[in-house]
mmCIF file of C-alpha atoms in Angstrom:
data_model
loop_
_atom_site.group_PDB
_atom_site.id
_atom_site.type_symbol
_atom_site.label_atom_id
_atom_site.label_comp_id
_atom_site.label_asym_id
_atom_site.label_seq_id
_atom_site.Cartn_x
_atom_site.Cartn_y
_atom_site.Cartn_z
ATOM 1 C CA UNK A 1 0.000 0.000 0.000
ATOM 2 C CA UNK A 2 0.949 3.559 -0.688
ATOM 3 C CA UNK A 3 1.331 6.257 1.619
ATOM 4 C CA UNK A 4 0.078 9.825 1.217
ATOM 5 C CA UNK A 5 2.713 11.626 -0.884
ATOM 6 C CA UNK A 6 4.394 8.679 -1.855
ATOM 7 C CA UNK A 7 5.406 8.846 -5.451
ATOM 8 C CA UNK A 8 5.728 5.424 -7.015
ATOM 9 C CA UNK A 9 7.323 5.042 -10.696
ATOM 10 C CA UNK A 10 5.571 1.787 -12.640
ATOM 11 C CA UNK A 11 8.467 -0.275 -14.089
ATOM 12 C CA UNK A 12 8.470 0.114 -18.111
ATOM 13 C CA UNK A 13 6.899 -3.286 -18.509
ATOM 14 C CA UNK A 14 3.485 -1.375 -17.092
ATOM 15 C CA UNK A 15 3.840 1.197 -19.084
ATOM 16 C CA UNK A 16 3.276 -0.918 -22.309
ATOM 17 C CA UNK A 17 -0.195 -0.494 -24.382
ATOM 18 C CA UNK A 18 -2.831 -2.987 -24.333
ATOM 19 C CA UNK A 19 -2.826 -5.565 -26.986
ATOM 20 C CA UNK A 20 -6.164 -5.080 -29.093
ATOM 21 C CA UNK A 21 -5.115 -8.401 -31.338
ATOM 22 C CA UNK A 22 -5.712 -11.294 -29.451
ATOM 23 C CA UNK A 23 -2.747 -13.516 -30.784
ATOM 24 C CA UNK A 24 -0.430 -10.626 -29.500
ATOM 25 C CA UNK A 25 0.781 -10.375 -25.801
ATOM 26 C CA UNK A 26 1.560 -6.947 -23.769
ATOM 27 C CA UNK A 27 5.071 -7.786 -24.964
ATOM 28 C CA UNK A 28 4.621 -8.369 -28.281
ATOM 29 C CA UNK A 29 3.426 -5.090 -28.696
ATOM 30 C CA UNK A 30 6.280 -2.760 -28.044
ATOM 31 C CA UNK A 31 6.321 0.117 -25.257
ATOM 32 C CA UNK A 32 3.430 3.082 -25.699
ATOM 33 C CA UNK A 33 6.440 5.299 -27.790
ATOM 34 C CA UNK A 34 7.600 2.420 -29.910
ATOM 35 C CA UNK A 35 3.691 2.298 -31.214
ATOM 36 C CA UNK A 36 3.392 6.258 -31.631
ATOM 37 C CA UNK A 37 7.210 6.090 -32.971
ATOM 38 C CA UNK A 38 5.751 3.319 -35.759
ATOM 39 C CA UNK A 39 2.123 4.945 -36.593
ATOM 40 C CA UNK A 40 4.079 8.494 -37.066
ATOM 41 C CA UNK A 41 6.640 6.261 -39.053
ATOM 42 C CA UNK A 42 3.572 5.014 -41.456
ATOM 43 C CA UNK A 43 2.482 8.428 -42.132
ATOM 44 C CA UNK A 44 4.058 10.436 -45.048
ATOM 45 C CA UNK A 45 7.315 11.783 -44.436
ATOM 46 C CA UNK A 46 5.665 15.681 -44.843
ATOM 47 C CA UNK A 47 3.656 15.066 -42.083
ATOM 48 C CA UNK A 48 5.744 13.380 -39.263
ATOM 49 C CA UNK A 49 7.591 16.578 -38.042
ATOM 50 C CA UNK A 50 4.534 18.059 -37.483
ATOM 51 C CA UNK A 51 2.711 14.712 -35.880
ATOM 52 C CA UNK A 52 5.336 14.381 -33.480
ATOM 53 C CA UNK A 53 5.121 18.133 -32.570
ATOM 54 C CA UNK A 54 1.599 17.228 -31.488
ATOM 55 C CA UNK A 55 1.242 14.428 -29.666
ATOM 56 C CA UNK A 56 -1.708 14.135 -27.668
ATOM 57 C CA UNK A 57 -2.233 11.847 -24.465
ATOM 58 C CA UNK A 58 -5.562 10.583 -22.935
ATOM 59 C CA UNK A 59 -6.896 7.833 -21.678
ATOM 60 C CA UNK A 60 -6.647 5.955 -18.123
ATOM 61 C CA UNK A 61 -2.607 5.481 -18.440
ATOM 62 C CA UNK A 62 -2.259 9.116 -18.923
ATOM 63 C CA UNK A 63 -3.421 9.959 -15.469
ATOM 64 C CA UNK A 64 -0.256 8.264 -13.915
ATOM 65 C CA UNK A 65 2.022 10.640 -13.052
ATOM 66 C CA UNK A 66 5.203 11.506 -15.251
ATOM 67 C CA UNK A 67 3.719 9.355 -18.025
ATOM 68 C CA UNK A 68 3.310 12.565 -20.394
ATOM 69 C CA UNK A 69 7.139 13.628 -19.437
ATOM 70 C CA UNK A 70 8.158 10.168 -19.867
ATOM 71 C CA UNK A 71 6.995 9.490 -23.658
ATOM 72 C CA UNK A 72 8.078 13.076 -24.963
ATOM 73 C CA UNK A 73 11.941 12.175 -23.455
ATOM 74 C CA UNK A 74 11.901 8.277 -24.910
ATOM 75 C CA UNK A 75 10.040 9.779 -28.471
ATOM 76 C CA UNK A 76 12.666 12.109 -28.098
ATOM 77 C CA UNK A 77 15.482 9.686 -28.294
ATOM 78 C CA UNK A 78 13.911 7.992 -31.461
ATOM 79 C CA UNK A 79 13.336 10.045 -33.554
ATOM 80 C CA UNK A 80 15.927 12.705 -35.256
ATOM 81 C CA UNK A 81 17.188 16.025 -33.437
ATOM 82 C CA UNK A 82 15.243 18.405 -36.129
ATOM 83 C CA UNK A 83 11.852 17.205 -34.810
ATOM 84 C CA UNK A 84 10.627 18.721 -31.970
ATOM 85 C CA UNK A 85 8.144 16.430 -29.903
ATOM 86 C CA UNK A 86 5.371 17.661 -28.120
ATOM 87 C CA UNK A 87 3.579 15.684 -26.355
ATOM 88 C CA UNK A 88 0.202 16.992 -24.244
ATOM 89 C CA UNK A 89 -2.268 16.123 -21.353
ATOM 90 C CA UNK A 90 -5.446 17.890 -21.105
ATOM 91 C CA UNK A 91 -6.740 18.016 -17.577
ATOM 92 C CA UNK A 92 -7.382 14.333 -15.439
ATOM 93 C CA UNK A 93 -11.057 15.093 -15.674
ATOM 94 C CA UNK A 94 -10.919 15.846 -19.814
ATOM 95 C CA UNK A 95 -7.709 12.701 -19.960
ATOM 96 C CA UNK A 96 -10.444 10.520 -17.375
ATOM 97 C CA UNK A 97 -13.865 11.272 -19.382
ATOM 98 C CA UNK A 98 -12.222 11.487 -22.697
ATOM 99 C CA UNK A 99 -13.118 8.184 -24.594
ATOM 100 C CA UNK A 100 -16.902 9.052 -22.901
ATOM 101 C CA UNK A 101 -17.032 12.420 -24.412
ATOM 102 C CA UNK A 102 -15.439 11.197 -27.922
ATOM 103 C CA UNK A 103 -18.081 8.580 -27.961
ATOM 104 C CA UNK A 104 -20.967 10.742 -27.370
ATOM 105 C CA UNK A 105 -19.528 12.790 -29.943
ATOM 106 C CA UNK A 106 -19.555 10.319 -32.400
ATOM 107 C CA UNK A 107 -23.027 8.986 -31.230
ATOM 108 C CA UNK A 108 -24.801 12.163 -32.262
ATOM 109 C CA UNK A 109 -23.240 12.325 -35.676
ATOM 110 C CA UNK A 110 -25.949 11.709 -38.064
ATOM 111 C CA UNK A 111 -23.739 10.616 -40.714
ATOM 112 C CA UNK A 112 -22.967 7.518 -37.221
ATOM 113 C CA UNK A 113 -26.272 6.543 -36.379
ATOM 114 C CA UNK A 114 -26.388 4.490 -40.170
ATOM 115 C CA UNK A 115 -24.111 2.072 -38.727
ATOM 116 C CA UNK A 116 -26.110 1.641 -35.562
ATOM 117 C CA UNK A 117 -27.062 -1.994 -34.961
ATOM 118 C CA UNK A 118 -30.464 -2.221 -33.318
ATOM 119 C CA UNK A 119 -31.022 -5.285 -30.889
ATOM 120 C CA UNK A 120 -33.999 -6.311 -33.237
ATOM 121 C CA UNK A 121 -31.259 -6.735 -36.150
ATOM 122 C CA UNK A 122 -28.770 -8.032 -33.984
ATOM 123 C CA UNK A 123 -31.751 -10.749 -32.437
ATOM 124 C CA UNK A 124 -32.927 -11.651 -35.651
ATOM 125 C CA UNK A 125 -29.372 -12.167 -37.748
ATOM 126 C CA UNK A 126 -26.524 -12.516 -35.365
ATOM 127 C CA UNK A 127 -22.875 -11.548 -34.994
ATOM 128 C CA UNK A 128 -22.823 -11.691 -38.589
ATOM 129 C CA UNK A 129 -24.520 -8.386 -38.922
ATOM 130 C CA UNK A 130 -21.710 -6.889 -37.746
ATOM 131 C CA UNK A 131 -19.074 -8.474 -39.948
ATOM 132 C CA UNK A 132 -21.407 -8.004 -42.808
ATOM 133 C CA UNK A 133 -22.118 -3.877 -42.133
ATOM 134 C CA UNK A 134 -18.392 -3.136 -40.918
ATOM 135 C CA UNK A 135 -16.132 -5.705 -43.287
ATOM 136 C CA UNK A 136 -14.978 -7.514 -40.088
#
């Protein structure tokens, strides 16, 4: 247990992204930077500098303290000295409620609610509705 105003630093292995494929592991998947480092490394090469200089962190895992400061310094060291990384943290409620609020967002799009599944569809066809409307 931690006392009050103890700081405690997770070891890198917890500071590794979720894997969303199934036949991956935690390891498999590279450190939080080594996944920005490769999506900014897929983009075209006009865009990177400016990707990097706006990096943008949310999400449970951004609450923990020094994780912001920590993926700007190991970006940093990946990427050449004539890009500037940036990386940002809005405030723990906006990082906490974040995926809610982009959700809702998205929910209210009209152009969205087309892909809605209702629970009448989804009763009377099945999981294959889904594969079938999204190209699963």
């Amino acid at each position: 247990a931690l006392r009050e105003r103890q700081i405690h630093q997770p070891p890198p292995s917890r500071l590794r992204a979720e894997s969303s494929d199934e036949n991956q592991n935690v390891e498999e998947q590279g450190s939080i930077s080594e996944l920005v480092h490769a999506a900014v490394a897929r983009c075209d090469l006009d865009c990177r500098k400016e990707m990097l200089g706006s990096v943008v962190l949310c999400g449970g895992l951004s609450l923990t303290r020094g994780v912001p400061e920590r993926l700007g310094h190991e970006l940093t060291k990946m990427v050449p000295s004539a890009f500037k990384v940036k990386v940002t943290a809005a405030t723990s409620v906006e990082r906490r409620f974040s995926s809610w609020i982009g959700g809702s967002i998205l929910a209210s799009l009209g152009s969205f609610q087309q892909l809605w599944l209702s629970k009448e569809e989804y009763d009377d066809i099945g999981p294959t509705l889904a594969e079938k409307r999204f190209n699963c």
